[in-house]
Amino acid sequence: MGIATSEPYDPQRVSPVGEHAVVLGASVAGLLAARVLADAFERVTILDRDPLDAQLQLQPRRGVPQGQHIHVLMVAGQSVMEELAPGLADDLVAAGANVLDVSREITVHAAGDFIAEGSADLPMYYASRPLIEGLLRARIADHEHIALRPDYQVIDHLADPTGTAVTGVVARSDGEEHRIAAELVVDATGRTSRSTAWREQLGYTTPASESVEVDLAYRSCQLARPPDDRRAILVMPSPPRARGAAVAPIEDDRWLVTVFGMHGDHPPDHLDGLREFAGTLPTPVVADLLEQHEPVTDDVARYRFPASTRRRYDQLEAHPRGLLAVGDAVASFNPIYGQGMSVAALEALALHHTLAEHDDTDLASAFYARTGSIVDDAWNISVGGDFQFAETRGPKPSGTAVVNRYLSRLHRRAHTDAELADAFSRVVVMEQPPRTLFHPRVAWRVLRPSVTAR
Ligand SMILES: Cc1cc2nc3c(=O)[nH]c(=O)nc-3n(C[C@H](O)[C@H](O)[C@H](O)COP(=O)(O)OP(=O)(O)OC[C@H]3O[C@@H](n4cnc5c(N)ncnc54)[C@H](O)[C@@H]3O)c2cc1C
């Protein structure tokens, strides 16, 4: 699934569905889901256990610990966000985000060399995760049908007497328990989601869970950046090297630098160690940057990501009425591929179309049927990439070995072939679906004998 092949947002298509919907979690998936629900429900309430006050708005927060690390906003995520929260792109730029063209302005090192410069017009927004989320939250919370309730910890669900429908949630705030009734509850609480347990309590089948172990660790620091130096860099791991790095020119004239290692090859926790670790990458660009520019503080942020996980709601036939899960609550991907926010955005768009076409009796089945392919595409890219490493453990999508051989050849050819570089970039930023990489025009460029061989 890519944004270029998705049906656009069209609020005119949606008729009233109900009076009140509740969204659990005010991170990216929850905010975007709330916005599309506001076209169909008279009121939408977003509950989050974090304080979300003005001071915290642009700081990393407890509920989103990954916020201290690089968050690349792919083209798909950015364009859906702009459709659902018009003006967000301008807000980001006004707050200091940098917009770079993926084909020409970002240095990408993959499969042994730099990817060639292309000519696809693919704008990518570089900002810190707290800035992206904070500005999105401000736009969404401004909607007349949406109420944001920070400091509400959701602790349980409410169900109807027959046990076939979720009818709201129980949340704790200020030491008090609140029973909040709703016709639809959307769970956007991320990897710690409890809606599988709620399903089980109601007697519904628990979705199968898939987990692909990568034992990844991130370390991030911030450097002072000369305002006119907007370098953005990505060094992908390439077997047997499980190390990589990314550099993002973010707001406040800073670079956010993340170095990472998979399969236990984790970076150290201090700046000197990060410089050394970056020095072992196949290009010195990241190590040089770390040497030549002053750190903003000596802090190094850490994040451990043991495995990508996916709950297979799309394989289930029966769902309780009134309950849906979105975003990381359904699938959480190895973050080095930068997909999570864009998948959440494409799911919000899918929820919009599902609300336009289905009533509440089969909403969940229709939603998971529609979003299954969104998650499949992202999952096959990230998990497929991870299975280049023999140490990766978990269920391997069928055909992975053949696809990986093809993609590895495509990457190598993309070092000198601008057309392949563009085809590759369009899929990575989720503008086009992965199947476009197998189009005969692309396949011919990948598989034809090399000039030297001839
Ligand atoms: C290290 C790292 C780097 C990443 N980099 C990228 C990237 O470059 N690009 C990209 O697109 N994505 C990236 N991601 C993924 C991205 O962060 C998520 O996919 C995105 O935030 C969407 O997640 P979500 O909204 O579903 O859940 P989350 O972001 O996990 O948010 C869950 C929300 O639910 C709230 N919550 C949880 N439990 C409760 C409760 N009981 N009651 C009330 N509220 C609750 C939390 O406070 C939080 O606000 C990265 C992830 C990680 C881990």
mmCIF file of C-alpha atoms in Angstrom, residues 146-438:
data_model
loop_
_atom_site.group_PDB
_atom_site.id
_atom_site.type_symbol
_atom_site.label_atom_id
_atom_site.label_comp_id
_atom_site.label_asym_id
_atom_site.label_seq_id
_atom_site.Cartn_x
_atom_site.Cartn_y
_atom_site.Cartn_z
ATOM 1 C CA ILE A 146 -12.849 16.377 19.756
ATOM 2 C CA ALA A 147 -12.021 16.580 23.467
ATOM 3 C CA LEU A 148 -8.558 15.659 24.730
ATOM 4 C CA ARG A 149 -8.415 14.279 28.297
ATOM 5 C CA PRO A 150 -4.820 14.061 29.556
ATOM 6 C CA ASP A 151 -4.068 12.274 32.853
ATOM 7 C CA TYR A 152 -6.666 9.593 32.194
ATOM 8 C CA GLN A 153 -5.254 6.111 32.692
ATOM 9 C CA VAL A 154 -7.508 3.538 31.051
ATOM 10 C CA ILE A 155 -7.802 0.489 33.283
ATOM 11 C CA ASP A 156 -10.654 -1.583 31.881
ATOM 12 C CA HIS A 157 -13.444 -1.907 29.363
ATOM 13 C CA LEU A 158 -17.238 -1.872 29.757
ATOM 14 C CA ALA A 159 -19.375 -4.449 27.958
ATOM 15 C CA ASP A 160 -23.083 -4.962 27.289
ATOM 16 C CA PRO A 161 -24.930 -7.729 29.207
ATOM 17 C CA THR A 162 -24.642 -10.164 26.287
ATOM 18 C CA GLY A 163 -20.854 -9.743 26.186
ATOM 19 C CA THR A 164 -20.885 -9.149 22.437
ATOM 20 C CA ALA A 165 -20.201 -5.418 22.467
ATOM 21 C CA VAL A 166 -17.738 -3.107 24.187
ATOM 22 C CA THR A 167 -19.723 -0.138 25.459
ATOM 23 C CA GLY A 168 -16.993 2.073 26.912
ATOM 24 C CA VAL A 169 -14.012 2.120 29.266
ATOM 25 C CA VAL A 170 -13.080 2.672 32.879
ATOM 26 C CA ALA A 171 -10.356 5.269 33.405
ATOM 27 C CA ARG A 172 -8.610 6.607 36.486
ATOM 28 C CA SER A 173 -7.895 10.302 36.850
ATOM 29 C CA ASP A 174 -7.102 12.369 39.955
ATOM 30 C CA GLY A 175 -7.546 9.264 42.101
ATOM 31 C CA GLU A 176 -11.101 8.709 40.868
ATOM 32 C CA GLU A 177 -12.536 6.069 38.579
ATOM 33 C CA HIS A 178 -14.659 7.232 35.659
ATOM 34 C CA ARG A 179 -16.952 5.021 33.603
ATOM 35 C CA ILE A 180 -17.019 6.496 30.120
ATOM 36 C CA ALA A 181 -19.709 5.147 27.790
ATOM 37 C CA ALA A 182 -19.074 5.043 24.039
ATOM 38 C CA GLU A 183 -20.475 3.316 20.980
ATOM 39 C CA LEU A 184 -16.957 2.800 19.651
ATOM 40 C CA VAL A 185 -13.675 2.360 21.535
ATOM 41 C CA VAL A 186 -10.480 2.667 19.464
ATOM 42 C CA ASP A 187 -7.413 1.284 21.180
ATOM 43 C CA ALA A 188 -4.291 3.263 20.222
ATOM 44 C CA THR A 189 -2.285 2.486 23.368
ATOM 45 C CA GLY A 190 0.670 1.042 21.454
ATOM 46 C CA ARG A 191 2.641 -2.084 22.216
ATOM 47 C CA THR A 192 1.166 -2.395 25.731
ATOM 48 C CA SER A 193 -2.405 -2.570 24.368
ATOM 49 C CA ARG A 194 -4.798 -4.606 26.528
ATOM 50 C CA SER A 195 -7.602 -5.128 24.050
ATOM 51 C CA THR A 196 -6.538 -8.712 23.319
ATOM 52 C CA ALA A 197 -7.139 -9.446 27.032
ATOM 53 C CA TRP A 198 -10.512 -7.677 26.873
ATOM 54 C CA ARG A 199 -11.493 -9.795 23.883
ATOM 55 C CA GLU A 200 -10.546 -12.908 25.813
ATOM 56 C CA GLN A 201 -12.643 -11.844 28.814
ATOM 57 C CA LEU A 202 -15.608 -11.490 26.476
ATOM 58 C CA GLY A 203 -15.005 -14.983 25.080
ATOM 59 C CA TYR A 204 -13.583 -13.904 21.702
ATOM 60 C CA THR A 205 -10.560 -15.573 20.141
ATOM 61 C CA THR A 206 -7.227 -13.951 20.913
ATOM 62 C CA PRO A 207 -5.429 -12.907 17.726
ATOM 63 C CA ALA A 208 -2.329 -14.930 16.900
ATOM 64 C CA SER A 209 0.783 -12.974 17.726
ATOM 65 C CA GLU A 210 3.854 -12.943 15.463
ATOM 66 C CA SER A 211 7.159 -11.800 16.768
ATOM 67 C CA VAL A 212 10.419 -11.382 14.838
ATOM 68 C CA GLU A 213 13.422 -10.976 17.127
ATOM 69 C CA VAL A 214 16.091 -8.456 16.150
ATOM 70 C CA ASP A 215 17.592 -7.485 19.546
ATOM 71 C CA LEU A 216 18.065 -3.877 18.441
ATOM 72 C CA ALA A 217 19.364 -0.980 20.532
ATOM 73 C CA TYR A 218 19.240 2.749 19.713
ATOM 74 C CA ARG A 219 21.470 5.452 21.205
ATOM 75 C CA SER A 220 20.835 9.095 20.354
ATOM 76 C CA CYS A 221 22.420 12.457 21.019
ATOM 77 C CA GLN A 222 21.941 16.001 19.744
ATOM 78 C CA LEU A 223 24.589 18.189 18.094
ATOM 79 C CA ALA A 224 24.654 21.941 17.460
ATOM 80 C CA ARG A 225 24.033 22.488 13.730
ATOM 81 C CA PRO A 226 25.042 25.509 11.616
ATOM 82 C CA PRO A 227 21.656 26.806 10.362
ATOM 83 C CA ASP A 228 22.547 26.439 6.682
ATOM 84 C CA ASP A 229 23.933 22.904 7.039
ATOM 85 C CA ARG A 230 20.946 20.585 6.571
ATOM 86 C CA ARG A 231 22.734 17.287 5.991
ATOM 87 C CA ALA A 232 20.595 14.193 6.501
ATOM 88 C CA ILE A 233 22.244 10.784 6.483
ATOM 89 C CA LEU A 234 21.153 7.162 6.696
ATOM 90 C CA VAL A 235 23.585 4.262 6.926
ATOM 91 C CA MET A 236 21.677 0.988 6.779
ATOM 92 C CA PRO A 237 23.047 -2.201 8.318
ATOM 93 C CA SER A 238 24.200 -4.735 5.765
ATOM 94 C CA PRO A 239 25.105 -8.319 6.732
ATOM 95 C CA PRO A 240 27.363 -9.245 8.386
ATOM 96 C CA ARG A 241 27.491 -5.644 9.756
ATOM 97 C CA ALA A 242 24.529 -5.232 12.100
ATOM 98 C CA ARG A 243 25.340 -1.571 12.801
ATOM 99 C CA GLY A 244 23.863 1.550 11.295
ATOM 100 C CA ALA A 245 23.181 5.215 11.960
ATOM 101 C CA ALA A 246 20.908 8.075 10.988
ATOM 102 C CA VAL A 247 21.317 11.842 11.192
ATOM 103 C CA ALA A 248 18.357 14.239 11.063
ATOM 104 C CA PRO A 249 18.541 18.047 10.803
ATOM 105 C CA ILE A 250 15.799 18.995 13.277
ATOM 106 C CA GLU A 251 14.437 22.244 14.725
ATOM 107 C CA ASP A 252 16.466 24.625 16.914
ATOM 108 C CA ASP A 253 19.542 24.229 14.676
ATOM 109 C CA ARG A 254 20.303 20.747 15.907
ATOM 110 C CA TRP A 255 21.136 17.384 14.492
ATOM 111 C CA LEU A 256 19.583 14.380 16.113
ATOM 112 C CA VAL A 257 22.046 11.536 15.677
ATOM 113 C CA THR A 258 20.948 7.966 16.292
ATOM 114 C CA VAL A 259 23.368 5.051 16.089
ATOM 115 C CA PHE A 260 22.058 1.535 16.398
ATOM 116 C CA GLY A 261 23.037 -2.101 16.381
ATOM 117 C CA MET A 262 21.034 -5.285 15.911
ATOM 118 C CA HIS A 263 21.466 -8.777 17.290
ATOM 119 C CA GLY A 264 23.225 -7.714 20.464
ATOM 120 C CA ASP A 265 25.836 -5.502 18.759
ATOM 121 C CA HIS A 266 24.648 -2.529 20.807
ATOM 122 C CA PRO A 267 26.263 0.933 20.894
ATOM 123 C CA PRO A 268 27.736 2.201 24.179
ATOM 124 C CA ASP A 269 25.942 4.720 26.430
ATOM 125 C CA HIS A 270 28.364 7.637 26.245
ATOM 126 C CA LEU A 271 29.413 10.129 23.583
ATOM 127 C CA ASP A 272 32.995 8.892 23.156
ATOM 128 C CA GLY A 273 31.634 5.385 22.673
ATOM 129 C CA LEU A 274 29.142 6.622 20.068
ATOM 130 C CA ARG A 275 31.921 8.314 18.093
ATOM 131 C CA GLU A 276 33.959 5.116 18.149
ATOM 132 C CA PHE A 277 30.944 3.003 17.191
ATOM 133 C CA ALA A 278 30.126 5.355 14.291
ATOM 134 C CA GLY A 279 33.789 5.120 13.233
ATOM 135 C CA THR A 280 33.298 1.426 12.440
ATOM 136 C CA LEU A 281 30.603 2.134 9.827
ATOM 137 C CA PRO A 282 31.618 1.704 6.166
ATOM 138 C CA THR A 283 31.524 5.478 5.600
ATOM 139 C CA PRO A 284 33.022 8.088 7.959
ATOM 140 C CA VAL A 285 30.198 10.635 7.390
ATOM 141 C CA VAL A 286 28.495 10.074 10.751
ATOM 142 C CA ALA A 287 31.709 9.755 12.783
ATOM 143 C CA ASP A 288 33.027 12.972 11.176
ATOM 144 C CA LEU A 289 29.867 14.826 12.092
ATOM 145 C CA LEU A 290 30.126 13.596 15.693
ATOM 146 C CA GLU A 291 33.793 14.690 15.825
ATOM 147 C CA GLN A 292 33.320 18.084 14.232
ATOM 148 C CA HIS A 293 30.201 19.414 15.977
ATOM 149 C CA GLU A 294 29.543 20.188 19.614
ATOM 150 C CA PRO A 295 27.011 18.054 21.482
ATOM 151 C CA VAL A 296 24.109 20.072 22.911
ATOM 152 C CA THR A 297 24.420 18.099 26.156
ATOM 153 C CA ASP A 298 26.381 15.006 27.218
ATOM 154 C CA ASP A 299 23.126 13.020 27.415
ATOM 155 C CA VAL A 300 22.782 9.854 25.390
ATOM 156 C CA ALA A 301 19.240 8.489 25.132
ATOM 157 C CA ARG A 302 18.737 4.707 25.023
ATOM 158 C CA TYR A 303 16.008 2.484 23.626
ATOM 159 C CA ARG A 304 15.908 -1.294 23.445
ATOM 160 C CA PHE A 305 13.695 -2.921 20.815
ATOM 161 C CA PRO A 306 13.742 -6.716 21.170
ATOM 162 C CA ALA A 307 11.318 -7.679 18.395
ATOM 163 C CA SER A 308 8.820 -6.540 15.796
ATOM 164 C CA THR A 309 5.375 -7.771 16.800
ATOM 165 C CA ARG A 310 2.108 -8.177 14.969
ATOM 166 C CA ARG A 311 -1.313 -9.189 16.277
ATOM 167 C CA ARG A 312 -3.272 -10.927 13.520
ATOM 168 C CA TYR A 313 -6.713 -9.322 13.999
ATOM 169 C CA ASP A 314 -7.018 -9.586 10.217
ATOM 170 C CA GLN A 315 -7.179 -13.402 10.469
ATOM 171 C CA LEU A 316 -10.149 -13.477 12.873
ATOM 172 C CA GLU A 317 -13.736 -13.865 11.786
ATOM 173 C CA ALA A 318 -15.549 -12.587 14.870
ATOM 174 C CA HIS A 319 -14.971 -9.359 16.756
ATOM 175 C CA PRO A 320 -16.914 -7.770 19.619
ATOM 176 C CA ARG A 321 -18.882 -4.769 18.402
ATOM 177 C CA GLY A 322 -17.545 -1.383 19.413
ATOM 178 C CA LEU A 323 -13.826 -2.219 19.681
ATOM 179 C CA LEU A 324 -10.971 -1.604 17.228
ATOM 180 C CA ALA A 325 -7.196 -1.497 17.584
ATOM 181 C CA VAL A 326 -4.894 0.710 15.500
ATOM 182 C CA GLY A 327 -1.209 1.634 15.161
ATOM 183 C CA ASP A 328 1.410 -0.111 17.276
ATOM 184 C CA ALA A 329 -1.368 -1.891 19.172
ATOM 185 C CA VAL A 330 -1.740 -3.978 15.992
ATOM 186 C CA ALA A 331 1.807 -4.016 14.650
ATOM 187 C CA SER A 332 5.058 -2.521 15.795
ATOM 188 C CA PHE A 333 7.874 -2.593 13.250
ATOM 189 C CA ASN A 334 11.646 -2.553 13.564
ATOM 190 C CA PRO A 335 12.089 1.255 13.736
ATOM 191 C CA ILE A 336 15.155 1.427 11.485
ATOM 192 C CA TYR A 337 12.740 1.356 8.506
ATOM 193 C CA GLY A 338 10.814 4.421 9.811
ATOM 194 C CA GLN A 339 7.332 3.047 9.075
ATOM 195 C CA GLY A 340 5.213 3.283 12.264
ATOM 196 C CA MET A 341 3.731 6.772 11.969
ATOM 197 C CA SER A 342 2.994 6.305 8.260
ATOM 198 C CA VAL A 343 1.291 2.962 8.824
ATOM 199 C CA ALA A 344 -0.810 4.616 11.549
ATOM 200 C CA ALA A 345 -1.696 7.382 9.074
ATOM 201 C CA LEU A 346 -2.678 4.948 6.305
ATOM 202 C CA GLU A 347 -4.783 3.041 8.853
ATOM 203 C CA ALA A 348 -6.568 6.270 9.800
ATOM 204 C CA LEU A 349 -7.372 6.791 6.131
ATOM 205 C CA ALA A 350 -8.629 3.199 5.960
ATOM 206 C CA LEU A 351 -10.801 3.824 9.040
ATOM 207 C CA HIS A 352 -12.263 6.855 7.296
ATOM 208 C CA HIS A 353 -13.264 4.764 4.248
ATOM 209 C CA THR A 354 -14.531 1.923 6.442
ATOM 210 C CA LEU A 355 -16.783 4.353 8.349
ATOM 211 C CA ALA A 356 -18.105 5.612 5.014
ATOM 212 C CA GLU A 357 -18.988 2.121 3.788
ATOM 213 C CA HIS A 358 -19.990 0.026 6.833
ATOM 214 C CA ASP A 359 -22.261 0.314 9.834
ATOM 215 C CA ASP A 360 -21.205 -0.595 13.350
ATOM 216 C CA THR A 361 -22.244 -4.256 13.024
ATOM 217 C CA ASP A 362 -19.322 -5.220 10.809
ATOM 218 C CA LEU A 363 -16.977 -2.282 11.306
ATOM 219 C CA ALA A 364 -14.134 -4.289 12.874
ATOM 220 C CA SER A 365 -14.083 -7.049 10.224
ATOM 221 C CA ALA A 366 -14.208 -4.486 7.421
ATOM 222 C CA PHE A 367 -11.488 -2.359 9.049
ATOM 223 C CA TYR A 368 -9.058 -5.242 9.609
ATOM 224 C CA ALA A 369 -9.723 -6.566 6.091
ATOM 225 C CA ARG A 370 -8.814 -3.143 4.697
ATOM 226 C CA THR A 371 -5.762 -2.572 6.886
ATOM 227 C CA GLY A 372 -4.339 -6.107 6.568
ATOM 228 C CA SER A 373 -2.575 -5.231 3.319
ATOM 229 C CA ILE A 374 -1.190 -1.962 4.752
ATOM 230 C CA VAL A 375 0.414 -3.882 7.606
ATOM 231 C CA ASP A 376 1.480 -6.739 5.267
ATOM 232 C CA ASP A 377 3.396 -4.398 2.984
ATOM 233 C CA ALA A 378 5.212 -2.645 5.813
ATOM 234 C CA TRP A 379 5.808 -5.922 7.670
ATOM 235 C CA ASN A 380 7.229 -7.686 4.615
ATOM 236 C CA ILE A 381 9.658 -4.823 3.979
ATOM 237 C CA SER A 382 10.947 -4.579 7.530
ATOM 238 C CA VAL A 383 10.864 -8.239 8.495
ATOM 239 C CA GLY A 384 12.174 -9.184 5.039
ATOM 240 C CA GLY A 385 15.116 -6.798 5.578
ATOM 241 C CA ASP A 386 15.735 -8.262 9.041
ATOM 242 C CA PHE A 387 15.912 -11.791 7.647
ATOM 243 C CA GLN A 388 19.022 -10.819 5.701
ATOM 244 C CA PHE A 389 20.640 -11.599 9.049
ATOM 245 C CA ALA A 390 20.927 -15.285 9.942
ATOM 246 C CA GLU A 391 20.436 -14.352 13.638
ATOM 247 C CA THR A 392 16.876 -13.020 13.073
ATOM 248 C CA ARG A 393 14.337 -15.353 14.683
ATOM 249 C CA GLY A 394 10.625 -15.734 13.995
ATOM 250 C CA PRO A 395 8.135 -16.580 11.262
ATOM 251 C CA LYS A 396 9.631 -15.750 7.869
ATOM 252 C CA PRO A 397 7.171 -14.484 5.213
ATOM 253 C CA SER A 398 7.120 -16.915 2.291
ATOM 254 C CA GLY A 399 9.437 -16.029 -0.585
ATOM 255 C CA THR A 400 11.681 -13.863 1.633
ATOM 256 C CA ALA A 401 14.945 -15.437 0.459
ATOM 257 C CA VAL A 402 14.161 -14.899 -3.236
ATOM 258 C CA VAL A 403 12.858 -11.363 -2.672
ATOM 259 C CA ASN A 404 15.945 -10.497 -0.609
ATOM 260 C CA ARG A 405 18.280 -11.691 -3.367
ATOM 261 C CA TYR A 406 16.370 -9.534 -5.863
ATOM 262 C CA LEU A 407 16.338 -6.481 -3.564
ATOM 263 C CA SER A 408 19.982 -6.840 -2.743
ATOM 264 C CA ARG A 409 20.761 -6.752 -6.480
ATOM 265 C CA LEU A 410 18.394 -3.774 -6.880
ATOM 266 C CA HIS A 411 20.209 -1.884 -4.086
ATOM 267 C CA ARG A 412 23.590 -2.547 -5.661
ATOM 268 C CA ARG A 413 22.374 -1.408 -9.064
ATOM 269 C CA ALA A 414 20.803 1.671 -7.443
ATOM 270 C CA HIS A 415 24.332 2.832 -6.546
ATOM 271 C CA THR A 416 24.673 3.962 -10.165
ATOM 272 C CA ASP A 417 21.173 3.714 -11.678
ATOM 273 C CA ALA A 418 19.108 6.811 -10.855
ATOM 274 C CA GLU A 419 15.871 5.227 -12.061
ATOM 275 C CA LEU A 420 16.271 2.313 -9.671
ATOM 276 C CA ALA A 421 17.234 4.725 -6.906
ATOM 277 C CA ASP A 422 13.923 6.540 -7.486
ATOM 278 C CA ALA A 423 11.871 3.340 -7.594
ATOM 279 C CA PHE A 424 13.470 2.249 -4.327
ATOM 280 C CA SER A 425 12.945 5.652 -2.629
ATOM 281 C CA ARG A 426 9.274 5.779 -3.635
ATOM 282 C CA VAL A 427 8.633 2.461 -1.883
ATOM 283 C CA VAL A 428 10.705 3.280 1.203
ATOM 284 C CA VAL A 429 8.759 6.509 1.811
ATOM 285 C CA MET A 430 5.498 4.587 1.144
ATOM 286 C CA GLU A 431 4.524 6.701 -1.811
ATOM 287 C CA GLN A 432 4.292 3.528 -3.934
ATOM 288 C CA PRO A 433 3.529 -0.054 -2.884
ATOM 289 C CA PRO A 434 6.385 -2.605 -2.804
ATOM 290 C CA ARG A 435 4.951 -4.445 -5.829
ATOM 291 C CA THR A 436 6.155 -1.564 -8.044
ATOM 292 C CA LEU A 437 9.720 -2.819 -7.484
ATOM 293 C CA PHE A 438 8.763 -5.926 -9.480
#
